[in-house]
Coordinates of C-alpha atoms and ligand atoms in Angstrom, one line a residue:
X171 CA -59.2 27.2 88.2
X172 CA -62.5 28.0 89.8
X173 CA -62.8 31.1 89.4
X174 CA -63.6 31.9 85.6
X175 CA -65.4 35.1 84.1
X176 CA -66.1 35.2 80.3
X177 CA -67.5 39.0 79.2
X178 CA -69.2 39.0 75.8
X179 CA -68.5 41.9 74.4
X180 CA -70.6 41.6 71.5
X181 CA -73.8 40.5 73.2
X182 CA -75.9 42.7 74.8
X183 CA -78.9 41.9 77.4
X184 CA -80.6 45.2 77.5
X185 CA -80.2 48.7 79.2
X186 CA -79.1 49.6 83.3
X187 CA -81.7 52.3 83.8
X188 CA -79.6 55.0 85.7
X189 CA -82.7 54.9 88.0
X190 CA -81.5 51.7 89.8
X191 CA -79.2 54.0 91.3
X192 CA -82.2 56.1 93.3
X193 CA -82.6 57.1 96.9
X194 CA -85.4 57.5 99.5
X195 CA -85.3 60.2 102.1
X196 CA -88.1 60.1 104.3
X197 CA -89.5 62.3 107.2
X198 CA -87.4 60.1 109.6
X199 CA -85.1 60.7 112.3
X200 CA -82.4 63.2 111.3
X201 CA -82.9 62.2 107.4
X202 CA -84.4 65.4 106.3
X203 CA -84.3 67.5 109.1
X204 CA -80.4 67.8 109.7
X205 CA -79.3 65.4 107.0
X206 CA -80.8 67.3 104.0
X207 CA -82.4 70.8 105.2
X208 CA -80.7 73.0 107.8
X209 CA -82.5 76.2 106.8
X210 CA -81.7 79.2 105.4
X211 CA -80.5 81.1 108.8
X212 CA -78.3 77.9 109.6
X213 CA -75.1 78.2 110.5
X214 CA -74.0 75.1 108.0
X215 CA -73.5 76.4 104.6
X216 CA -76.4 75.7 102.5
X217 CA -78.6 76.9 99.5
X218 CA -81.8 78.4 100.4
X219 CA -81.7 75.8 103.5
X220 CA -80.1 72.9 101.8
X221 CA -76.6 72.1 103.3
X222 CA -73.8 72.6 100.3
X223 CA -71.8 69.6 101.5
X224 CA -74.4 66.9 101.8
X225 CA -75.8 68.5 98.0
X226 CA -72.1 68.1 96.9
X227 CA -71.6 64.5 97.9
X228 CA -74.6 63.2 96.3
X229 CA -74.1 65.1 93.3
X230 CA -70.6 63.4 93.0
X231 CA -72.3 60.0 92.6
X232 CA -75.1 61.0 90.4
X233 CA -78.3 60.6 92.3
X234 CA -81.1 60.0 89.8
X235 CA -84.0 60.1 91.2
X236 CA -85.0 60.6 94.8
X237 CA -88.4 59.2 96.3
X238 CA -89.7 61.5 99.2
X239 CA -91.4 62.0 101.8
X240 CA -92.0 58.8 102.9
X241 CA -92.4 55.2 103.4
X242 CA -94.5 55.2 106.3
X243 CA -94.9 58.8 106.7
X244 CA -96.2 59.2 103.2
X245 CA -99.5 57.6 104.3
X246 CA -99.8 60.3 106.8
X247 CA -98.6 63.1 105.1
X248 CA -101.0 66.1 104.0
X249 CA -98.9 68.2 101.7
X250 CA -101.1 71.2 102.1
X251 CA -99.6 71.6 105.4
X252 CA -95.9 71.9 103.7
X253 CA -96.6 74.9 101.7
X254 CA -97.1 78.6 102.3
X255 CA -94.7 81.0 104.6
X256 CA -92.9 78.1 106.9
X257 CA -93.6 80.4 109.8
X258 CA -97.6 79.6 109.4
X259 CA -97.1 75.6 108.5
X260 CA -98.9 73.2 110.8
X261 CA -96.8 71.5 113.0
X262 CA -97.6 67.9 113.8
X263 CA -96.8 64.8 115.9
X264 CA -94.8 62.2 113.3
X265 CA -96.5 59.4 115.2
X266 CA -94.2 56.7 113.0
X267 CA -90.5 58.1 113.6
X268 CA -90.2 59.3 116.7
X269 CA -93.0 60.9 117.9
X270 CA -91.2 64.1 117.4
X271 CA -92.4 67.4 116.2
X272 CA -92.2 67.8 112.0
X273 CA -92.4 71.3 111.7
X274 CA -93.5 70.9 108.0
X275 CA -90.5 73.6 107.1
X276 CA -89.5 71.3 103.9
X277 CA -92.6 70.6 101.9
X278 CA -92.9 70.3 98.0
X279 CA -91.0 73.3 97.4
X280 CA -87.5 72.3 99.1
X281 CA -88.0 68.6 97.8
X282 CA -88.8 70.1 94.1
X283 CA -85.8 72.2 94.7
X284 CA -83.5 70.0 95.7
X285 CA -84.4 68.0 93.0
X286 CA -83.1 71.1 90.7
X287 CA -80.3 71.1 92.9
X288 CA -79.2 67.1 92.5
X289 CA -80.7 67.4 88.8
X290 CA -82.5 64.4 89.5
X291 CA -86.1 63.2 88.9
X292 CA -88.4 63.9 91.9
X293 CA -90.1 60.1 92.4
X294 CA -93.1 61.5 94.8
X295 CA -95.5 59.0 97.0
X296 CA -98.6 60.3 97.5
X297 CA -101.2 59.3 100.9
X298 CA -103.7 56.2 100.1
X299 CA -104.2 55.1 104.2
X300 CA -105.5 58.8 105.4
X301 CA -105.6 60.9 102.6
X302 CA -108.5 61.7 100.1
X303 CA -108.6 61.2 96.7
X304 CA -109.4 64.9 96.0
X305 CA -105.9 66.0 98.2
X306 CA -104.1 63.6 96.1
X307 CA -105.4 64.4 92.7
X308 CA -105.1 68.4 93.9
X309 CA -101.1 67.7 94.7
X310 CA -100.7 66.6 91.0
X311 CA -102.8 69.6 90.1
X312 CA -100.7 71.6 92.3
X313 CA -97.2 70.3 90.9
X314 CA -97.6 70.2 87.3
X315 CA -100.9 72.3 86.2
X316 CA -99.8 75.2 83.6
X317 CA -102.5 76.9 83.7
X318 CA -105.7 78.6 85.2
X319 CA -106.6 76.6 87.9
X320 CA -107.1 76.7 92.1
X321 CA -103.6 74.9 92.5
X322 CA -101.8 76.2 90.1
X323 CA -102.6 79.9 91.4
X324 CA -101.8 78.8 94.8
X325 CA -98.5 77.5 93.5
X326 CA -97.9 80.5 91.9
X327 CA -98.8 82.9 95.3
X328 CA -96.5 80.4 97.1
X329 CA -93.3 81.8 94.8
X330 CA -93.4 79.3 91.5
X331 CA -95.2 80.4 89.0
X332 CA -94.1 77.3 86.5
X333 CA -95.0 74.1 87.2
X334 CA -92.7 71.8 87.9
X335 CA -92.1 68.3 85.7
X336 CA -92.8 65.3 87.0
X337 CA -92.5 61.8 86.3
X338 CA -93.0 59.3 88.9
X339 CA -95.6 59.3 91.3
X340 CA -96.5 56.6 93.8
X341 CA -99.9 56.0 95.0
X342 CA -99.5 54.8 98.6
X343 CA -96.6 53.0 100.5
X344 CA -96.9 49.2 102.0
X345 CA -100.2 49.7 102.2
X346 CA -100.3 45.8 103.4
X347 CA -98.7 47.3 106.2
X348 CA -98.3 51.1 107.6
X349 CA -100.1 52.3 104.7
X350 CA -103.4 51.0 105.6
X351 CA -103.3 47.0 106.4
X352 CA -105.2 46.5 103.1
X353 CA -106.3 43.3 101.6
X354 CA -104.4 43.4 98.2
X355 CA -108.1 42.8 96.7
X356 CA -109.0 46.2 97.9
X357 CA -106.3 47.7 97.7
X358 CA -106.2 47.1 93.8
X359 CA -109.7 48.6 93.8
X360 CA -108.4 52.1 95.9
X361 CA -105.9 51.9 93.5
X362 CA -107.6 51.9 90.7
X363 CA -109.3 54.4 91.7
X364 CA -106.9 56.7 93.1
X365 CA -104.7 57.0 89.8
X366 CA -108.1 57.6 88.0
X367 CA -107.7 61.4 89.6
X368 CA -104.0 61.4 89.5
X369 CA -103.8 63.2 85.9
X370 CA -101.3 63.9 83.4
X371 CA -101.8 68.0 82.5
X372 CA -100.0 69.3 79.4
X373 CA -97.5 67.5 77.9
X374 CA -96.5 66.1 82.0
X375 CA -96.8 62.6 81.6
X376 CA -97.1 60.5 85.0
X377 CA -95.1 57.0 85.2
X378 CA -97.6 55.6 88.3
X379 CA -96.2 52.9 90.7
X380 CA -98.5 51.2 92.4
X381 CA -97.6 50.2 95.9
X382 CA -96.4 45.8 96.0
X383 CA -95.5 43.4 98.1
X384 CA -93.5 43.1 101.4
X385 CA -90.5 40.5 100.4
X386 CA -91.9 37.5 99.4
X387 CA -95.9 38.3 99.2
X388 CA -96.7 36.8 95.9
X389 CA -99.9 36.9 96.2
X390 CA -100.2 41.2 96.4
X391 CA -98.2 41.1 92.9
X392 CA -100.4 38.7 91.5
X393 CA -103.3 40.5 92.3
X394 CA -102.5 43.5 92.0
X395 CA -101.4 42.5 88.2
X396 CA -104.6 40.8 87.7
X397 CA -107.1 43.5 89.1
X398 CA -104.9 46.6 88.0
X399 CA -102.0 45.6 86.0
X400 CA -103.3 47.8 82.8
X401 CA -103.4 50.8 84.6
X402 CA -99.7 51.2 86.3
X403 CA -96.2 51.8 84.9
X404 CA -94.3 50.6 87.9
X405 CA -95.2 47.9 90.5
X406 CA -92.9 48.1 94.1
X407 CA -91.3 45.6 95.8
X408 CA -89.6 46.0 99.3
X409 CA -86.9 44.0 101.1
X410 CA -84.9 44.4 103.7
X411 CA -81.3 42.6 104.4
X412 CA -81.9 42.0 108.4
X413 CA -79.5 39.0 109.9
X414 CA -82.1 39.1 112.7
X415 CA -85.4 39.0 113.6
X416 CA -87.6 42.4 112.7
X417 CA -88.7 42.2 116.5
X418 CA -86.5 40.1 118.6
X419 CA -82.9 41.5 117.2
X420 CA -81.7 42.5 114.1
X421 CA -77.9 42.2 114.9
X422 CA -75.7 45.0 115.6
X423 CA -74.2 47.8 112.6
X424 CA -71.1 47.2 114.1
X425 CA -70.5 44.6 116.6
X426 CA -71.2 41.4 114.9
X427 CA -69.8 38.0 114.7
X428 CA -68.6 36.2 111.7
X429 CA -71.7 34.2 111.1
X430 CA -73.7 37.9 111.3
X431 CA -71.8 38.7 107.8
X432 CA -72.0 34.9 106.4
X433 CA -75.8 35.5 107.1
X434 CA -76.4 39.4 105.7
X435 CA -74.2 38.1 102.6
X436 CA -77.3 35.3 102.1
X437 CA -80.5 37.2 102.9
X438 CA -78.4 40.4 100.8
X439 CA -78.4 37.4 97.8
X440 CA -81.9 36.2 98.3
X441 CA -82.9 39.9 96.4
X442 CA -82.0 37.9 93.3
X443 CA -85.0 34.6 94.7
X444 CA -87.3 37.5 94.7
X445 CA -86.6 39.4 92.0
X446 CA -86.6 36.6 90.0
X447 CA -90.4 34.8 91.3
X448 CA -92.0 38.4 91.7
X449 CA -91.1 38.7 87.8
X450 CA -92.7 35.4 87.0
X451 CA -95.8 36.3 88.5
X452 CA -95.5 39.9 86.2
X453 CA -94.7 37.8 83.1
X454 CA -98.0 36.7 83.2
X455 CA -100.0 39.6 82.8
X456 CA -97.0 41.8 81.3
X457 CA -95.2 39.7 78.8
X458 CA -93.9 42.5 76.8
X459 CA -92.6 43.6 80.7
X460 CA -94.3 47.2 80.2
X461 CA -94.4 47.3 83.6
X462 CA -91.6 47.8 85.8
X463 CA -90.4 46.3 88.7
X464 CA -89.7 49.2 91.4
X465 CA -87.6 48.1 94.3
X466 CA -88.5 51.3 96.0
X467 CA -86.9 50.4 99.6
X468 CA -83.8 48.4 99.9
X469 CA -81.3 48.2 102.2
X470 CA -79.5 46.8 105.5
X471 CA -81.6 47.0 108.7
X472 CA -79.9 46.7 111.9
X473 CA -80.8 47.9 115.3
X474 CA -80.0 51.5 116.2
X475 CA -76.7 52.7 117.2
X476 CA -77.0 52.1 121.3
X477 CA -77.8 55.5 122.9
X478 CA -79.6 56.7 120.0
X479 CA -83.8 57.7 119.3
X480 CA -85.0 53.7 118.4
X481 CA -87.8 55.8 116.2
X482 CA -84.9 57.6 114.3
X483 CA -83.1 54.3 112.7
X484 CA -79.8 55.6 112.9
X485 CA -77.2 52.7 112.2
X486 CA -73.4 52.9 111.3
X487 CA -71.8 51.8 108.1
X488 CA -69.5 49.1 107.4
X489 CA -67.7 47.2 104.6
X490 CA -70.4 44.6 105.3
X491 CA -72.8 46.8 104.1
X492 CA -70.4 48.3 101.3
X493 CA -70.7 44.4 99.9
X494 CA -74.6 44.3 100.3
X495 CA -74.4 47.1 97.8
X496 CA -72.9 45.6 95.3
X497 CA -74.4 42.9 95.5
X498 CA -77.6 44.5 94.7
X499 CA -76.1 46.3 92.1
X500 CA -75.1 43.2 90.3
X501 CA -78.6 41.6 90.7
X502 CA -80.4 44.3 89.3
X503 CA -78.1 44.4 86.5
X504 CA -78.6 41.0 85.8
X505 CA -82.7 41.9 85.9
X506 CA -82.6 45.0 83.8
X507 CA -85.0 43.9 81.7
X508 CA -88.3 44.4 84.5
X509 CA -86.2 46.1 87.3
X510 CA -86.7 49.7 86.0
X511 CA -85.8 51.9 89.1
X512 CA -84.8 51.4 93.1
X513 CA -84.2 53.1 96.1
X514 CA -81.7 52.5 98.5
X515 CA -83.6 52.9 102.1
X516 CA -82.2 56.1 103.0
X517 CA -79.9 58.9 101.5
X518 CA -78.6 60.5 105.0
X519 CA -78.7 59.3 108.7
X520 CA -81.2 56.6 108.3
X521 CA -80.6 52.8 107.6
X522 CA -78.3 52.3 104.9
X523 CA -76.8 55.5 104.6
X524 CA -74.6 57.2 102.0
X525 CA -73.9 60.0 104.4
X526 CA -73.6 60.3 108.2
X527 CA -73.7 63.8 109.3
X528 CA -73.3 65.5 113.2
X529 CA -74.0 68.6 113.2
X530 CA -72.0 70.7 111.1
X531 CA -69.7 67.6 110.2
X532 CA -70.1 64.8 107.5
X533 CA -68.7 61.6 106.9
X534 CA -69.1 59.8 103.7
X535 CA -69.7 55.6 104.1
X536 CA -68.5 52.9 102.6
X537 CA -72.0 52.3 101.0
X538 CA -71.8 55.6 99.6
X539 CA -67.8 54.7 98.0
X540 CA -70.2 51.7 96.1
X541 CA -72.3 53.9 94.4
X542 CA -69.5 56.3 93.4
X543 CA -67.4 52.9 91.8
X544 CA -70.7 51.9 90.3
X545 CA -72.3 54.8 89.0
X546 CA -70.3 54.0 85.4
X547 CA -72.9 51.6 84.8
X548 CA -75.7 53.7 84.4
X549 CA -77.9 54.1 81.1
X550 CA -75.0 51.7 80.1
X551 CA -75.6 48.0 77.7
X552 CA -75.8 45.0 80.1
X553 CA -73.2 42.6 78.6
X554 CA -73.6 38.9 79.0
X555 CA -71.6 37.5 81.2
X556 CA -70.2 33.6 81.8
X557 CA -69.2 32.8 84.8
X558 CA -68.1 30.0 87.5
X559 CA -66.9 30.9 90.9
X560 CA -66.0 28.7 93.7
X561 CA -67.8 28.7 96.9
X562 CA -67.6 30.6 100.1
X563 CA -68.2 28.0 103.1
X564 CA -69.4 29.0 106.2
X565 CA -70.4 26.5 109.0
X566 CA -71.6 23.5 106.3
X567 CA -72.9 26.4 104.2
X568 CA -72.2 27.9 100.6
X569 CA -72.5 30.9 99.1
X570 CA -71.0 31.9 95.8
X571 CA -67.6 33.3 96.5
X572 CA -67.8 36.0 93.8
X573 CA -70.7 38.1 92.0
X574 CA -70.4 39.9 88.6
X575 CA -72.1 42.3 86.2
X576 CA -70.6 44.2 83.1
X577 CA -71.8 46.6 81.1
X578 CA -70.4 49.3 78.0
X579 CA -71.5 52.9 78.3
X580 CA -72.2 55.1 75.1
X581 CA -68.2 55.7 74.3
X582 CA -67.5 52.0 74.4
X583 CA -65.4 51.7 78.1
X584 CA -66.5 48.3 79.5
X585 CA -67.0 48.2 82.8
X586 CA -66.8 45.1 84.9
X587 CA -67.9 44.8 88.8
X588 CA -66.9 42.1 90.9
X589 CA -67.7 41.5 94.8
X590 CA -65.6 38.8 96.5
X591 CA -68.0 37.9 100.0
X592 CA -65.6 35.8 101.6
X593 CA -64.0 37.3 104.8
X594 CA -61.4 35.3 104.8
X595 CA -59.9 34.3 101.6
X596 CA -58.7 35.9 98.3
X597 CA -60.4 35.0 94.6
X598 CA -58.0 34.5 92.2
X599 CA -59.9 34.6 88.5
X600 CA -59.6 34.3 85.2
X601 CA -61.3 36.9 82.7
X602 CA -61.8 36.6 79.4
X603 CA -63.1 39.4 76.9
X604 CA -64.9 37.9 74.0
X605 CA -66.4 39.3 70.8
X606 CA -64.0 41.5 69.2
X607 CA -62.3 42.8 72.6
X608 CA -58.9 41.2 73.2
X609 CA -57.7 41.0 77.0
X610 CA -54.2 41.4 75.5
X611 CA -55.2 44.5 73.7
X612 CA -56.5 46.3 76.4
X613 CA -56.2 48.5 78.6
X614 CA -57.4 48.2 81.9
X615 CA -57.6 50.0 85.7
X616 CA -59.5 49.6 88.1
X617 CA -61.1 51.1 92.0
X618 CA -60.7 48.7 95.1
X619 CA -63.2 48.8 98.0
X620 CA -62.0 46.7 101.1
X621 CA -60.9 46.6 104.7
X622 CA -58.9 44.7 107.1
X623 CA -61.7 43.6 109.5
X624 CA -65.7 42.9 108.7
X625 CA -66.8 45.9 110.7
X626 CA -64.2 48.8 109.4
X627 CA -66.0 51.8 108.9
X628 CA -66.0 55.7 108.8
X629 CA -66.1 57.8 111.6
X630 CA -66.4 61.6 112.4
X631 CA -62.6 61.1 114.0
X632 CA -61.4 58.6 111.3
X633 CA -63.3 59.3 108.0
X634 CA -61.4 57.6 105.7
X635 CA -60.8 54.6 107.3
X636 CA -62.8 53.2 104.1
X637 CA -62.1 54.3 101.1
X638 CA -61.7 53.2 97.4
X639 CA -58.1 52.7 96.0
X640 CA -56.5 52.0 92.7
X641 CA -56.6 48.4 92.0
X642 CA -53.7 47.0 90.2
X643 CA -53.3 43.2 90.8
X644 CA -54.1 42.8 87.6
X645 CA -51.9 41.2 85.5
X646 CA -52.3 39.8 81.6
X647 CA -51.3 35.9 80.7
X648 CA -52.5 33.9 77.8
X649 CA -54.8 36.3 76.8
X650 CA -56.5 36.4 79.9
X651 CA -57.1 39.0 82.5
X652 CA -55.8 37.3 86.0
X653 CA -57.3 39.5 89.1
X654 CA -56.4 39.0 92.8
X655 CA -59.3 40.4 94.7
X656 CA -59.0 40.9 98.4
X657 CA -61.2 39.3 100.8
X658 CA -64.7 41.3 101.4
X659 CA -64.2 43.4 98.3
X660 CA -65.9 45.2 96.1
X661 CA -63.6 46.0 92.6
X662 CA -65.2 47.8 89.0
X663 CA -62.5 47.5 86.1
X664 CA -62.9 49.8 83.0
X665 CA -61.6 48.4 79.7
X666 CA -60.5 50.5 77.2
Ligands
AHR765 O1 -87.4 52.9 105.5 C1 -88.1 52.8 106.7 C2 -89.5 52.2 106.6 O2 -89.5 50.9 106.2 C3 -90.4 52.9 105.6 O3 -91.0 54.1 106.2 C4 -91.4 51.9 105.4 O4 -92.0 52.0 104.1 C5 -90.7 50.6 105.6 O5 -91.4 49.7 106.3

């Protein structure tokens, strides 16, 4: 049989960082604004502006850590104009998204509280391309200073007296691109000197990422490593899974032939190419792998729902993009060792989205139904896994038919996800539990994510058109597990 999956049990390959479960929600189309903050006099029911059912949803799947405000709009954000009485913010132009008016009503207050809200780690990106040094070292000063000081007073006079603890801080965003169109030479050098001022007050300890490479730019990572590799905790990576072209067409959320998924299935597994040469290039500098790889924006790109803002990146959500998930998930399981953290490009209403909200309604997607099945595998062992699969054939291409990951969290449940790309055909497979588990012995269930066609998704009308099921076509012979998974499906088993 092709399909054959050996789990060792007894052989562990290092630690799934709960953080390569993280979000991004950027000051971008109707992400924040709508998708996050409704304010306090909305009709939508929310805490102190933050709507309850949007909160609830991504407190169901355990966010981690959140990265805010931007992206682009990072590099053009002042944060002194989000704080204060929201009737006297400045209101400006956001010349990236939109063009719109950003009101500034949801500054570092109602991200820090939000945060409190999720219980997750606020992961903040501070402004390289347009911003001073002083305004960024002040924001740090402002956050976490416990004690006398200009910011922390104004902190204080702006309703929090305590600071606020926090951990990751990014210094710029693509600043290759939107952030700047830097030269990675000086780049390096602004960031060196940027985190000079970005200081770690009391016993608040910074993790600094500094901003990497666009896909497959090795040359940013290795000079950034090089020139400033000593002085960072984190180094980003961004990349995209576009079937298109960025300019001419990046294929349709929803209305896409079968090649469209044969080809986001490839460019979704190329993450692993990446991963894999960017880490190389780290090895080099960072053997011990001190320094983390942060894939700080992933995600499906498409072009925008037809009818809607093009500055607002509003796409629908489909299996196809349930399977790009997992996918992920699997290959940053499988680089747990330098993949310390990502950030799935964006939480609501932008790109990959978990949520989709209109108004008053919300819809969860089939993206967000990966992250719920998955989120058993954070802070959990990585187990080493064997495997073969056959292939999936598309047009004279191949494609591995089936992807796998397994880990065991702290009470011992194994956990095993599989993703079966083919949009055609079943995978029959074999699974074997080695080193002291016995697949007769045990006790197994599982969640199913699938559909009937390649673009089934949730709607406001129809929101649980996709939605995870009990998997049971699971059955035990010769001390084997034999599994019948669907075609385009995404399946986690826990083994007792
Ligand atoms: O996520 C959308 C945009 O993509 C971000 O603002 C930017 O960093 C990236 O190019």
């Amino acid at each position: 049989m092709a399909n054959q999956v050996i789990i060792n049990t007894d052989i562990v390959k290092g630690k799934i960082n709960r953080n390569i479960y993280g979000h991004f929600a950027e000051h971008l189309g109707r992400c924040i604004y709508e998708g996050i903050w409704v304010g306090e006099d909305s009709l939508i029911p929310n805490t102190q502006g933050i709507r309850n059912d949007v909160l609830e949803a991504l407190k169901r799947i355990k966010v981690p850590v959140l990265r805010w405000p931007g992206g682009c709009f990072a590099d053009e954000y002042h944060w002194k104009d989000g704080v204060g009485p929201r009737e006297g913010r400045k209101r400006m132009v956001n010349t990236h998204w939109g063009g719109v008016v950003e009101n500034n009503h949801f500054g570092t207050h109602e991200f820090m509280l939000l945060c409190e809200l999720l219980e997750c780690e606020p992961y903040i990106c501070g402004n390289v391309g347009s911003g001073t040094v002083q305004e960024m070292s002040e924001w740090v000063e402002y956050m976490t200073f416990d004690g006398e000081s200009p910011m922390a007073a104004w902190r204080a006079q702006n309703g929090s007296e305590q600071p606020w603890k926090l951990k990751y801080f990014g210094v710029g965003n693509e600043n290759w691109g939107c952030g700047g169109n830097m030269r990675p030479e000086y780049y390096a050098d602004l960031y060196r000197r940027y985190q000079t001022y970005v200081r770690n007050y009391g016993d608040n300890k910074l993790y600094k990422i500094a901003g990497g490479a666009n896909v497959d730019d090795y040359n940013w990572t290795e000079v950034l490593m090089k020139h400033a590799g000593w002085l960072m905790d984190g180094l980003s990576l961004h990349y995209y899974t576009i079937p298109g072209d960025f300019w001419l067409g990046k294929g349709s959320a929803l209305d896409f032939p079968e090649d469209e998924w044969f080809i986001t299935m490839k460019k979704a597994l190329h993450m692993d190419e990446l991963i894999t040469k960017h880490s190389t290039i780290m090895d080099k500098y960072d053997p011990d792998k001190r320094v983390g790889l942060i894939i700080d924006e992933w995600g499906t790109w498409f072009d925008v729902e037809p009818g809607t803002n093009p500055g607002f990146l509003y796409q629908q959500n489909t299996i196809r993009d349930a399977l790009v998930a997992g996918l992920h998930f699997n290959i940053f399981h499988n680089h747990c060792d330098r993949v310390h953290m990502t950030n799935i490009a964006q939480t609501v209403n932008v790109l990959q989205a978990m949520i989709l909200t209109e108004g008053e309604k919300m819809i969860l997607t089939p993206t967000y139904h990966v992250f719920d099945m998955y989120k058993v595998h954070q802070d959990a062992e990585r187990l080493a896994v064997d495997s073969s699969f056959g292939s999936y054939e598309y047009n004279g291409e191949k494609l591995p038919q089936v992807t796998v990951s397994a880990s065991r969290n702290d009470s011992g449940k194994v956990h095993i996800s599989l993703c079966n790309i083919d949009h055609q055909n079943g995978a029959e497979l074999s699974l074997e539990l080695r080193g002291g588990a016995r697949s007769s012995e045990a006790k197994v269930s599982g969640t199913l994510l699938t559909a009937a066609s390649m673009n089934a998704h949730n709607t406001f009308e129809r929101p649980d058109a996709v939605k995870p099921v009990d998997f049971s076509d699971v059955t035990i012979q010769a001390d084997r597990l034999q599994l019948k998974l669907p075609p385009m499906s995404v399946v986690t088993l826990t083994v007792e």
